[in-house]
PDB file of C-alpha atoms in Angstrom:
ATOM      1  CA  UNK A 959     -15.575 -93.260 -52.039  1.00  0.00           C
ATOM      2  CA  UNK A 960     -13.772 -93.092 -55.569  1.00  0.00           C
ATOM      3  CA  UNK A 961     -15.097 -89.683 -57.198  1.00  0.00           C
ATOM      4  CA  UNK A 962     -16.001 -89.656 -60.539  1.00  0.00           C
ATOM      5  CA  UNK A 963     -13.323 -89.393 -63.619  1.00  0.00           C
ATOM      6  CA  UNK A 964     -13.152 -86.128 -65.151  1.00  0.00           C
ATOM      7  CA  UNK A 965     -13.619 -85.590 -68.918  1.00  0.00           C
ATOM      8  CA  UNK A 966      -9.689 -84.632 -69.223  1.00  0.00           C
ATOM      9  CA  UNK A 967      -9.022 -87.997 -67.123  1.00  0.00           C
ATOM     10  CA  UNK A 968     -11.408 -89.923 -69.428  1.00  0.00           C
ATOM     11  CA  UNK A 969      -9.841 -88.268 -72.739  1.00  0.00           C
ATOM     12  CA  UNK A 970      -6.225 -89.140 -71.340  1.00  0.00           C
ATOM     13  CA  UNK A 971      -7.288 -92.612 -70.612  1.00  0.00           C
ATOM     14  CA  UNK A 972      -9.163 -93.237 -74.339  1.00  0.00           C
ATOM     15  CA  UNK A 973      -5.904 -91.706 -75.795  1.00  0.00           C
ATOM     16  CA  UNK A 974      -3.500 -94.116 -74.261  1.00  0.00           C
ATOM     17  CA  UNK A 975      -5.478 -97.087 -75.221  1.00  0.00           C
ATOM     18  CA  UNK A 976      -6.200 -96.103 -78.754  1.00  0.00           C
ATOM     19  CA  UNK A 977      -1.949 -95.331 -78.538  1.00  0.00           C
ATOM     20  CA  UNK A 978      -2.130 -99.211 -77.464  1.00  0.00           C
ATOM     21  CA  UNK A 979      -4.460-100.698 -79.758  1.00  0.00           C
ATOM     22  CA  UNK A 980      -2.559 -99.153 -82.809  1.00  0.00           C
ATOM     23  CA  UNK A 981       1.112-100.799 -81.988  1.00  0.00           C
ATOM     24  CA  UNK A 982      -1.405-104.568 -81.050  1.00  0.00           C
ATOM     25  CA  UNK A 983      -3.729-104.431 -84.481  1.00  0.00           C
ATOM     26  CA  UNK A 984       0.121-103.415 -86.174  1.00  0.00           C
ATOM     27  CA  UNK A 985       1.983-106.549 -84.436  1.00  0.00           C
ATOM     28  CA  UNK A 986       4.681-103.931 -82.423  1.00  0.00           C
ATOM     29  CA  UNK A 987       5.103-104.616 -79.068  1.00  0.00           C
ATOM     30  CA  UNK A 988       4.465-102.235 -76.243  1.00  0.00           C
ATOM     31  CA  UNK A 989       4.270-102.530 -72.199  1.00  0.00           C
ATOM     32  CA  UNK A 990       1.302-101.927 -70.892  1.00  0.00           C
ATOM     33  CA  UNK A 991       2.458-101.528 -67.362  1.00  0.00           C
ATOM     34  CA  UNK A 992       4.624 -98.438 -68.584  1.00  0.00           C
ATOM     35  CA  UNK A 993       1.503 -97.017 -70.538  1.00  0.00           C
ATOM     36  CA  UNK A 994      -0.018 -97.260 -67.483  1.00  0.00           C
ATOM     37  CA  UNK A 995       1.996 -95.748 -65.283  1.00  0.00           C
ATOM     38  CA  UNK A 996       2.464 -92.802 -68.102  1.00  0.00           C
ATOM     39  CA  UNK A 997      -0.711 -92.297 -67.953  1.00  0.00           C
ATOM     40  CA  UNK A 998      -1.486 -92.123 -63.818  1.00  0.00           C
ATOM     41  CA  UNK A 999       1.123 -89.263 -64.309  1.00  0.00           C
ATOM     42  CA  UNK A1000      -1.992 -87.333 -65.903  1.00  0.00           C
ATOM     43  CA  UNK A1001      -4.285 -88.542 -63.329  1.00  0.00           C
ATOM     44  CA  UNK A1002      -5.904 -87.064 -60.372  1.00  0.00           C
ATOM     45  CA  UNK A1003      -4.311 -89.935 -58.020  1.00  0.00           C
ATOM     46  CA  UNK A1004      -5.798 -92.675 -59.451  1.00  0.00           C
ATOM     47  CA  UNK A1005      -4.792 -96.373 -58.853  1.00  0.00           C
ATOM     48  CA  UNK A1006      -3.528 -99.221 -61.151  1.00  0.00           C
ATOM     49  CA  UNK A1007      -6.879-101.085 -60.288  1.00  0.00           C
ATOM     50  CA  UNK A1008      -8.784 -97.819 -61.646  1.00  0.00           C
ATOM     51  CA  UNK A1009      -6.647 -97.366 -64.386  1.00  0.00           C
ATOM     52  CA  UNK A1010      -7.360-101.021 -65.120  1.00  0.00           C
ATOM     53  CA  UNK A1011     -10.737-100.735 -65.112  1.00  0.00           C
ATOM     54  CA  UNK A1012     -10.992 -97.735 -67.235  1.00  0.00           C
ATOM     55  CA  UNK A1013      -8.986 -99.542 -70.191  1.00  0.00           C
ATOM     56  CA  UNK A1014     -11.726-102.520 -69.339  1.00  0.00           C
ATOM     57  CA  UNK A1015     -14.454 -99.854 -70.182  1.00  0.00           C
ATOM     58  CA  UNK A1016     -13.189 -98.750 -73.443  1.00  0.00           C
ATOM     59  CA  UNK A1017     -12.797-102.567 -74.269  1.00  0.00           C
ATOM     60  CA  UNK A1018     -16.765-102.771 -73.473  1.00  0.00           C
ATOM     61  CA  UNK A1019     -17.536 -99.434 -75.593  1.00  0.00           C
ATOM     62  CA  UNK A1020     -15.589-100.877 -78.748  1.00  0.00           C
ATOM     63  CA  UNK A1021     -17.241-103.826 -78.253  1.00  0.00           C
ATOM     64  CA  UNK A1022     -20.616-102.297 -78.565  1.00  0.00           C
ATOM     65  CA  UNK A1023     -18.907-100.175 -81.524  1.00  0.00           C
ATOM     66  CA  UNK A1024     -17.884-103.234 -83.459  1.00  0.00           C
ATOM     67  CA  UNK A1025     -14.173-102.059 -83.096  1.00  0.00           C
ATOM     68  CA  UNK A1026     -11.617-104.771 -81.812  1.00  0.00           C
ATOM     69  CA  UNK A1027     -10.333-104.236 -78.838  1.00  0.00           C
ATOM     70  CA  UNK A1028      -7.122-104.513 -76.803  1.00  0.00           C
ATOM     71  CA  UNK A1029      -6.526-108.274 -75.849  1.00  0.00           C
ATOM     72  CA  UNK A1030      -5.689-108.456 -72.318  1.00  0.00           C
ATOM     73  CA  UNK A1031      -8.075-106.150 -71.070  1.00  0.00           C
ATOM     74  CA  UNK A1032     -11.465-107.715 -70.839  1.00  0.00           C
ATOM     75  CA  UNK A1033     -14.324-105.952 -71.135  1.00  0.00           C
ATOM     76  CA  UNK A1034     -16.498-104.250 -68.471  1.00  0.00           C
ATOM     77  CA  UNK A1035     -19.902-102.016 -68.948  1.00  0.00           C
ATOM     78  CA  UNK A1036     -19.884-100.546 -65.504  1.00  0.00           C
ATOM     79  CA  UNK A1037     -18.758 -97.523 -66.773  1.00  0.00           C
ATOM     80  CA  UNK A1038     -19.959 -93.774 -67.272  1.00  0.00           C
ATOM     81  CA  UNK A1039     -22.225 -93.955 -69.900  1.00  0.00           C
ATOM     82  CA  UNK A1040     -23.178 -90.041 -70.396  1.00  0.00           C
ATOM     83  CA  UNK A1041     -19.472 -89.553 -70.890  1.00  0.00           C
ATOM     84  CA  UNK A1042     -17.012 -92.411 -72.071  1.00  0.00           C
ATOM     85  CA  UNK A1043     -18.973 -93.420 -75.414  1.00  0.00           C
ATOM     86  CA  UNK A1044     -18.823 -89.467 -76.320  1.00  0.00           C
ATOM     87  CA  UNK A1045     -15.072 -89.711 -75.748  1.00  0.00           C
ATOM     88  CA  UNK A1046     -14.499 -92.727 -77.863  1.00  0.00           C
ATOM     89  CA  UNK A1047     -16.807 -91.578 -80.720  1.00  0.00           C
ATOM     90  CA  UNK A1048     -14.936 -87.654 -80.879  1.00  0.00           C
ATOM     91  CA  UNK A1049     -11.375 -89.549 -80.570  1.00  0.00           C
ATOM     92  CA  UNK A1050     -12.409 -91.573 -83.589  1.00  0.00           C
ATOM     93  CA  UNK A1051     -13.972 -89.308 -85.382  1.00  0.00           C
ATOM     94  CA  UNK A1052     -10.836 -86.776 -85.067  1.00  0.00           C
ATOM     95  CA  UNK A1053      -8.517 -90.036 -86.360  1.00  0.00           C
ATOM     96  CA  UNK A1054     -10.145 -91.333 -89.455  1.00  0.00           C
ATOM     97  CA  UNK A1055      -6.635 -93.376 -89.751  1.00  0.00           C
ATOM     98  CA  UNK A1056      -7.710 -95.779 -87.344  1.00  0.00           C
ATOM     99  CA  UNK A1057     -11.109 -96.365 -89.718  1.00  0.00           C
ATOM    100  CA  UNK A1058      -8.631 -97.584 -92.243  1.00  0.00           C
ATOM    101  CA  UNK A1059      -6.641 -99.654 -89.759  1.00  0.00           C
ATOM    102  CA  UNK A1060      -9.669-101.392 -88.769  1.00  0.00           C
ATOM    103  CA  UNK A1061     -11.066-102.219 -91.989  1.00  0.00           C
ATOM    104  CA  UNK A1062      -7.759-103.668 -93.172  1.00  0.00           C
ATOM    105  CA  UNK A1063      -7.280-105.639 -90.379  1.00  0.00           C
ATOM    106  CA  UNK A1064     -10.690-107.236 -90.588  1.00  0.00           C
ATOM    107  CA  UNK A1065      -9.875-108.619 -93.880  1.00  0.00           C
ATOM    108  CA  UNK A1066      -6.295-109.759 -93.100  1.00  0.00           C
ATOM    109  CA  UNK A1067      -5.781-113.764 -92.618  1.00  0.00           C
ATOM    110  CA  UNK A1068      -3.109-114.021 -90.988  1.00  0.00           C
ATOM    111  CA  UNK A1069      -0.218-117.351 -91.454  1.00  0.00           C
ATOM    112  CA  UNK A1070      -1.894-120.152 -89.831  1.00  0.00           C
ATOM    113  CA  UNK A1071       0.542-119.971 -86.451  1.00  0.00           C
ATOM    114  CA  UNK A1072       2.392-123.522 -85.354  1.00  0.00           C
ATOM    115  CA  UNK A1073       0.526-125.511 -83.276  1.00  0.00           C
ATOM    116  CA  UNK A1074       2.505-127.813 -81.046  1.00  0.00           C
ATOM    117  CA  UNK A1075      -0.474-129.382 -79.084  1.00  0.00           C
ATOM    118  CA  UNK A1076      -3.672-128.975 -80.059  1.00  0.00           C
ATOM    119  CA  UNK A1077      -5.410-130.079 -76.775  1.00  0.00           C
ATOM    120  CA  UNK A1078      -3.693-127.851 -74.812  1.00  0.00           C
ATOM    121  CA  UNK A1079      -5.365-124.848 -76.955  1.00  0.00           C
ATOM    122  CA  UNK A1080      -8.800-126.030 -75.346  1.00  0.00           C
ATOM    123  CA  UNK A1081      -9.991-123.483 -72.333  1.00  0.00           C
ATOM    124  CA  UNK A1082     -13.055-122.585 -70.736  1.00  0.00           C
ATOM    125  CA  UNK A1083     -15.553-120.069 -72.096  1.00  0.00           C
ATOM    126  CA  UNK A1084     -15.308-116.819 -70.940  1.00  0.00           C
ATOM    127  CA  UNK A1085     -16.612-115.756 -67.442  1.00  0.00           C
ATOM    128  CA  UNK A1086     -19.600-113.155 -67.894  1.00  0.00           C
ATOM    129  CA  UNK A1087     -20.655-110.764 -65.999  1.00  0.00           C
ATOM    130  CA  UNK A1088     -23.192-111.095 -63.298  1.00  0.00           C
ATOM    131  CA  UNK A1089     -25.512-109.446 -64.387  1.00  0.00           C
ATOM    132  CA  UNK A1090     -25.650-110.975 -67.889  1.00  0.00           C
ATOM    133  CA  UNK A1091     -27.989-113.935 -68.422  1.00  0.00           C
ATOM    134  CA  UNK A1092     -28.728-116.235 -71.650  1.00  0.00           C
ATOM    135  CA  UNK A1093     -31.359-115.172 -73.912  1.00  0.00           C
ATOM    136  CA  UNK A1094     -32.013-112.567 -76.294  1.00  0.00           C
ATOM    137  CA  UNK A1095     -31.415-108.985 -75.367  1.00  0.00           C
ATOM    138  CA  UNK A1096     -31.459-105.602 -77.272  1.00  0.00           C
ATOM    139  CA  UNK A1097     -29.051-104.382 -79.663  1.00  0.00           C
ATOM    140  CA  UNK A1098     -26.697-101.989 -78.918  1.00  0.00           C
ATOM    141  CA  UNK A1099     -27.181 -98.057 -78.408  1.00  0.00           C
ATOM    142  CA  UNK A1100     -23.468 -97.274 -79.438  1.00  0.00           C
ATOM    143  CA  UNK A1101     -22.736 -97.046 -82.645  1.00  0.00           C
ATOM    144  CA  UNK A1102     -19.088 -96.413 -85.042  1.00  0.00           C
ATOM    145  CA  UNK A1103     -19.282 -93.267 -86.482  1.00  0.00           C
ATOM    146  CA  UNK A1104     -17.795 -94.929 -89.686  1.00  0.00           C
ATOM    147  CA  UNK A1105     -21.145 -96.857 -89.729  1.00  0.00           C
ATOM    148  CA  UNK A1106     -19.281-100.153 -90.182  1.00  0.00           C
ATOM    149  CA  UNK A1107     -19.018-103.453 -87.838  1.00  0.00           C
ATOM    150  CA  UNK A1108     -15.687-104.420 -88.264  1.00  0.00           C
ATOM    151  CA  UNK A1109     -16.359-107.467 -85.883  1.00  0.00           C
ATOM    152  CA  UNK A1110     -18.689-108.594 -88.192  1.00  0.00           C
ATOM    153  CA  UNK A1111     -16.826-107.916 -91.452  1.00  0.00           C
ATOM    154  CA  UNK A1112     -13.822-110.173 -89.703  1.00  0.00           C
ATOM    155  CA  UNK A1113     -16.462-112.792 -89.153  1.00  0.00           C
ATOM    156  CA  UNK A1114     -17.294-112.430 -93.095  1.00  0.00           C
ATOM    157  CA  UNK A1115     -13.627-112.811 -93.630  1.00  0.00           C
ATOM    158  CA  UNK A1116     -13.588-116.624 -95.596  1.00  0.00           C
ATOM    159  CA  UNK A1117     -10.252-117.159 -95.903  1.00  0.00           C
ATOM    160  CA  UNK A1118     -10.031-116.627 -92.146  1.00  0.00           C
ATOM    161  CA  UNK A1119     -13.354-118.751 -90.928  1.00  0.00           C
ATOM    162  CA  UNK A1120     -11.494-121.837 -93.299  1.00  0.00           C
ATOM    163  CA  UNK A1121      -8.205-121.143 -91.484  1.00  0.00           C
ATOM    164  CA  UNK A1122     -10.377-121.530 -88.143  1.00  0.00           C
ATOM    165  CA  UNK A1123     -12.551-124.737 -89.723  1.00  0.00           C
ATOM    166  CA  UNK A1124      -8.459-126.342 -90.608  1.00  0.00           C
ATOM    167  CA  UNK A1125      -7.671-126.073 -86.978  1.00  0.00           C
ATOM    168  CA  UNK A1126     -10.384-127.193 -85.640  1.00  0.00           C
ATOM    169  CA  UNK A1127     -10.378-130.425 -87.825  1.00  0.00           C
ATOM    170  CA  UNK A1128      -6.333-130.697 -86.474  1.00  0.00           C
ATOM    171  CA  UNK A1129      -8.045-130.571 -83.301  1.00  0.00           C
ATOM    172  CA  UNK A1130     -10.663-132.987 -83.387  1.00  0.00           C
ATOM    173  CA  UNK A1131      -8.133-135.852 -85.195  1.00  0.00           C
ATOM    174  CA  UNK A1132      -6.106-135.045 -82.361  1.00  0.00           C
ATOM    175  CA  UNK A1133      -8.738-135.477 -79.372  1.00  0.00           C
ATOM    176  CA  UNK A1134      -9.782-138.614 -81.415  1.00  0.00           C
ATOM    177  CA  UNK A1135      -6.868-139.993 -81.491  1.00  0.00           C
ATOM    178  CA  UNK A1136      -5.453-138.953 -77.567  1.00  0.00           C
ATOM    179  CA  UNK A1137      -9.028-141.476 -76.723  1.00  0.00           C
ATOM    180  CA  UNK A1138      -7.393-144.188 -78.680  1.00  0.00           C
ATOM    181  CA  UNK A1139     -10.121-143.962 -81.584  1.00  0.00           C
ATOM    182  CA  UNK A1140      -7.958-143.283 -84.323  1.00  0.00           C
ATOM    183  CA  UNK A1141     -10.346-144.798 -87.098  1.00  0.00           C
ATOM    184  CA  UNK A1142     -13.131-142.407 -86.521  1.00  0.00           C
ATOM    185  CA  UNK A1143     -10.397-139.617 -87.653  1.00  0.00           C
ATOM    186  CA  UNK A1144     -11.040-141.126 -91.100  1.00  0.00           C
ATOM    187  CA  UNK A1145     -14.674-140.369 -90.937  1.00  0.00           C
ATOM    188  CA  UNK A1146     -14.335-136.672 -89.985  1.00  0.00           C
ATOM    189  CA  UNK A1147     -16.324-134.390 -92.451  1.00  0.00           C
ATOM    190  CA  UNK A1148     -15.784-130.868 -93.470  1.00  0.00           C
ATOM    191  CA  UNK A1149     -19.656-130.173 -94.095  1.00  0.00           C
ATOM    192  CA  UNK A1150     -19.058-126.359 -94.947  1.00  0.00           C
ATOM    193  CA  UNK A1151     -17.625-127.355 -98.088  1.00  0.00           C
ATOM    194  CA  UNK A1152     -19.457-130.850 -98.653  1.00  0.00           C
ATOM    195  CA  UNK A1153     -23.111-129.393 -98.097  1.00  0.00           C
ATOM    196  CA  UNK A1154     -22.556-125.618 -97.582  1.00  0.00           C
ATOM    197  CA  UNK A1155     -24.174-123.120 -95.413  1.00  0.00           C
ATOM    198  CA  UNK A1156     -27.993-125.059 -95.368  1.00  0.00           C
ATOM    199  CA  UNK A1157     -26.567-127.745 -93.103  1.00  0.00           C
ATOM    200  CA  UNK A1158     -26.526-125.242 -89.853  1.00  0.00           C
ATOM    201  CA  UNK A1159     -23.117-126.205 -88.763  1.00  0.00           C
ATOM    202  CA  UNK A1160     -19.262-127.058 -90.276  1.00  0.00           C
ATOM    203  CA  UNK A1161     -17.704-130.184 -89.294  1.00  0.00           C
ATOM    204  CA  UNK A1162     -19.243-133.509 -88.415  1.00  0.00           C
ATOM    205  CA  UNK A1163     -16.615-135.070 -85.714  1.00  0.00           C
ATOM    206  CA  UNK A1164     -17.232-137.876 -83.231  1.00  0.00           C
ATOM    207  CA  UNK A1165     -17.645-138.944 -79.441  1.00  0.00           C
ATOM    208  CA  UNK A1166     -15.583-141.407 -78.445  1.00  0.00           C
ATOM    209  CA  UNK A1167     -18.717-143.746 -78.519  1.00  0.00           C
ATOM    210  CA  UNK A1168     -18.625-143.252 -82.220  1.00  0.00           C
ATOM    211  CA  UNK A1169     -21.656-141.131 -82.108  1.00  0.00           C
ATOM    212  CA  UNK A1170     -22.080-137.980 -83.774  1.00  0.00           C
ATOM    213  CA  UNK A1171     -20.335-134.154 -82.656  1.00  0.00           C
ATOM    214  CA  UNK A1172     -21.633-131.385 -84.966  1.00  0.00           C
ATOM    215  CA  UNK A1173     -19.295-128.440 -84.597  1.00  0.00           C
ATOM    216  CA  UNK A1174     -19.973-125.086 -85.291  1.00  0.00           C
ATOM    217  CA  UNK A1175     -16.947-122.978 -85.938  1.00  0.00           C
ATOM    218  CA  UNK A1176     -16.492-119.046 -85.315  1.00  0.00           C
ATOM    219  CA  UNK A1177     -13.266-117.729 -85.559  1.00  0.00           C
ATOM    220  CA  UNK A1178     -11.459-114.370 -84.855  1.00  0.00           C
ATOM    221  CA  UNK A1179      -8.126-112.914 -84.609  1.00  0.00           C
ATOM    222  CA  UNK A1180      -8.876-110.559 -81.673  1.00  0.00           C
ATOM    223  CA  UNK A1181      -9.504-111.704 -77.420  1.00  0.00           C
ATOM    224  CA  UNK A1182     -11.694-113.929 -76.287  1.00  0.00           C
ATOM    225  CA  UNK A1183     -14.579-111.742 -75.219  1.00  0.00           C
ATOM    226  CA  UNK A1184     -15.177-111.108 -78.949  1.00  0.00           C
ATOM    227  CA  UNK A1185     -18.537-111.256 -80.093  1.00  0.00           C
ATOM    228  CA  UNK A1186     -19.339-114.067 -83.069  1.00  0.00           C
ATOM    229  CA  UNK A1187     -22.291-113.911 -84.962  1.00  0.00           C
ATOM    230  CA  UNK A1188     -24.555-116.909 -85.888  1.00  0.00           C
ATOM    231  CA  UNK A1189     -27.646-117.142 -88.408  1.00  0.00           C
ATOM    232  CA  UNK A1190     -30.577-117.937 -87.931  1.00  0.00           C
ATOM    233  CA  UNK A1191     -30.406-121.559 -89.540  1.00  0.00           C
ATOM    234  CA  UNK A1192     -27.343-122.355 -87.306  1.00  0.00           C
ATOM    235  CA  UNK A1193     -29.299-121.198 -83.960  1.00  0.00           C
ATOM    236  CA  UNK A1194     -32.025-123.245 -85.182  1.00  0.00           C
ATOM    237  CA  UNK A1195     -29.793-126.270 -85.918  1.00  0.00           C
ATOM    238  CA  UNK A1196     -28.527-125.904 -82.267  1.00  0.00           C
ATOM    239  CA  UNK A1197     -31.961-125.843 -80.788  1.00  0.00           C
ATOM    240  CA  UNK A1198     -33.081-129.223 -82.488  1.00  0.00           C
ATOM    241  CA  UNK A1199     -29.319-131.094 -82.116  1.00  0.00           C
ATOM    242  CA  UNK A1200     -28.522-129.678 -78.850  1.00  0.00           C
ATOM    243  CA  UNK A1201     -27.330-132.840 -76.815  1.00  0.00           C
ATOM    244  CA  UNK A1202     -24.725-133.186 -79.898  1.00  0.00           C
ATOM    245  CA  UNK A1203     -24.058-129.529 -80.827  1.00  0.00           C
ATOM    246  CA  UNK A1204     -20.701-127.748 -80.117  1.00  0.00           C
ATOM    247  CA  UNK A1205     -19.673-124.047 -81.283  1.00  0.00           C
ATOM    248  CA  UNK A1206     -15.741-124.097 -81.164  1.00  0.00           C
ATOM    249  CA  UNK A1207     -14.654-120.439 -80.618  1.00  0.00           C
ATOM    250  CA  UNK A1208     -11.315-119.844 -81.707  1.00  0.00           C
ATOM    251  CA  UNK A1209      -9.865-116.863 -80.481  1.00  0.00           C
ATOM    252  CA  UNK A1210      -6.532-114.924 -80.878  1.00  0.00           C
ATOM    253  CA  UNK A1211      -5.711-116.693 -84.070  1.00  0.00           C
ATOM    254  CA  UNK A1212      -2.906-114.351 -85.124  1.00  0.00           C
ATOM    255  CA  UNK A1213      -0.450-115.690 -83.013  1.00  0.00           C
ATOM    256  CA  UNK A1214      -1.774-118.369 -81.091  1.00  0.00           C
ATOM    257  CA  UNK A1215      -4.934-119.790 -81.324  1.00  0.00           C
ATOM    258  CA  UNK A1216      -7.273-120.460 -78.480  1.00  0.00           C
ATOM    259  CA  UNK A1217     -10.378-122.186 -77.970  1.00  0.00           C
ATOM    260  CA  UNK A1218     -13.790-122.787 -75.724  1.00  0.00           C
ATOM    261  CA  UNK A1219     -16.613-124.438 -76.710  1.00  0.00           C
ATOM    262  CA  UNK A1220     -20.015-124.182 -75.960  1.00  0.00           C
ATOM    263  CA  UNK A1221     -22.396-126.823 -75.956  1.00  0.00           C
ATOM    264  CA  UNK A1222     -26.022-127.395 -76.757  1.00  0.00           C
ATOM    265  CA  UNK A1223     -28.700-124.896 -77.612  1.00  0.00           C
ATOM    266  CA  UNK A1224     -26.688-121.349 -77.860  1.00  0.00           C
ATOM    267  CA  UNK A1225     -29.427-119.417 -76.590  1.00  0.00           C
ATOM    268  CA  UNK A1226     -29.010-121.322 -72.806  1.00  0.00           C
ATOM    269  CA  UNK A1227     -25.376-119.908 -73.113  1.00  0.00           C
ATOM    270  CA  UNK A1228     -25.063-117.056 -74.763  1.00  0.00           C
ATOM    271  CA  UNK A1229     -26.867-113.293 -74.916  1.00  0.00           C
ATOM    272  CA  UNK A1230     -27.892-112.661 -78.597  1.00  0.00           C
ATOM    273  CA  UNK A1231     -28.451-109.513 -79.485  1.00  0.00           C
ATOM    274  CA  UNK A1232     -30.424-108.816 -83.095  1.00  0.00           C
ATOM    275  CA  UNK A1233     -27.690-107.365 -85.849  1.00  0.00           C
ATOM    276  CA  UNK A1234     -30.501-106.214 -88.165  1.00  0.00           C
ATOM    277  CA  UNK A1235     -34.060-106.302 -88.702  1.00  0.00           C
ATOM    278  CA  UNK A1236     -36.282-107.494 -91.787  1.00  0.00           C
ATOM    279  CA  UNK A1237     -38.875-105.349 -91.662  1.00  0.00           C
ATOM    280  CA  UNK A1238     -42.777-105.978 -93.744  1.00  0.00           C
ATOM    281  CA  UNK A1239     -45.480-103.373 -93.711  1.00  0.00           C
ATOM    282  CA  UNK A1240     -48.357-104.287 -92.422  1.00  0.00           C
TER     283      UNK A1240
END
């Protein structure tokens, strides 16, 4: 039986992907197979798997941080929790740099990248964990200690969500018009910016039948397995239209864009978790 990591294993391991996640959020290229095996060097005989798995961990505790994490390693919560979220918060704490890296990034639109063929950006949604179900669960316990969500100050980012909403009306034209229904691209409707916000969702597209797609659209630069956040109005609006609803996540939108989409009511495929409270005395 693998025995536990030790706190000088753990710290090695957080180092090496913070290393990492500096030269991605930067656009330099590294190796991650060479960080890797770098690190192992440090290790007490652990494997690639394990040294996978670690980096997978971090991904999970950044997540729950609001930090973005490295793409490519997709994150997993099996980890030590009286140990690796201590780690991540001193290591941060001792580089306020990385604070500043964050925050800029969040804000940074990137050039819309070339897109070739829009239908082949399409994938499926992420595979969750096992023991995650739909439905609301709690917030959670693992917080910055910068106090700031820079996930959700990239999903704030407007520039970037009408980058996102331009690619995903490319996309629908193009899935029109691949059925052979090239007139209904004429009738495809930017509702962010004819109605606003109130309407619960962004783009009005089209079945092939002619009958109506509403299209939600959340966008980030960062991996797949990066939270979104949705208002209450557009949860609601995905209850009552849910046999035409569709949330287009587009992920990875700094170099090349990706996309799932979800369908129907978002609470049968997704876990929300509350961001904030309103709170009356009673």
């Amino acid at each position: 039986m693998a025995h536990h990591w030790s706190e000088a294993e753990v710290r090695a391991a957080v180092e090496d992907y913070f290393d990492m996640l500096r030269l991605e959020l930067t656009g330099q290229r590294y190796n991650k197979t060479r960080h890797r095996h770098a690190l192992m060097a440090q290790l007490n005989h652990r494997s690639d798997g394990s040294v996978e798995l670690k980096h997978q961990n971090i991904s999970a505790v950044l997540i729950e941080m609001g930090i973005p994490y490295i793409d490519g390693y997709k994150p997993r919560t099996n980890y030590q929790r009286t140990l690796l979220p201590g780690v991540v918060t001193d290591y941060l704490t001792r580089h306020p740099d990385l604070q500043t890296l964050f925050a800029s990034d969040s804000q940074t639109t990137p050039q819309t990248p070339t897109v070739h063929d829009f239908l082949a950006a399409m994938e499926a949604p992420p595979t969750p964990e096992a023991r995650h179900t739909p439905g609301v669960a709690e917030p959670p316990a693992i917080y910055n200690p910068a106090g700031v969500n820079y996930l959700e100050l990239e999903a704030r980012n407007q520039s970037l969500g009408e980058a996102g909403e331009q690619f995903v009306l490319n996309f629908e034209r193009a899935r029109l018009i691949h059925a052979g229904k090239d007139a209904l691209t004429e009738r495809i409707e930017q509702v962010s910016t004819t109605v606003g916000p109130s309407a619960g969702f962004d783009i009005r597209s089209f079945e092939t039948s002619g009958a109506d797609r509403f299209i939600e659209v959340k966008t980030t630069k960062y991996g797949k397995n990066t939270p979104f956040f949705i208002s209450p109005n557009e949860l609601r609006f995905s209850r009552d239209n849910a046999t035409r609803y569709f949330l287009y996540r587009i992920f990875r939108f700094r170099v090349a864009p990706r996309v799932f989409a979800l369908q129907g009511h978002l609470r049968e495929s997704c876990v929300l978790a509350p961001s904030e409270f309103v709170a009356r005395p009673v």
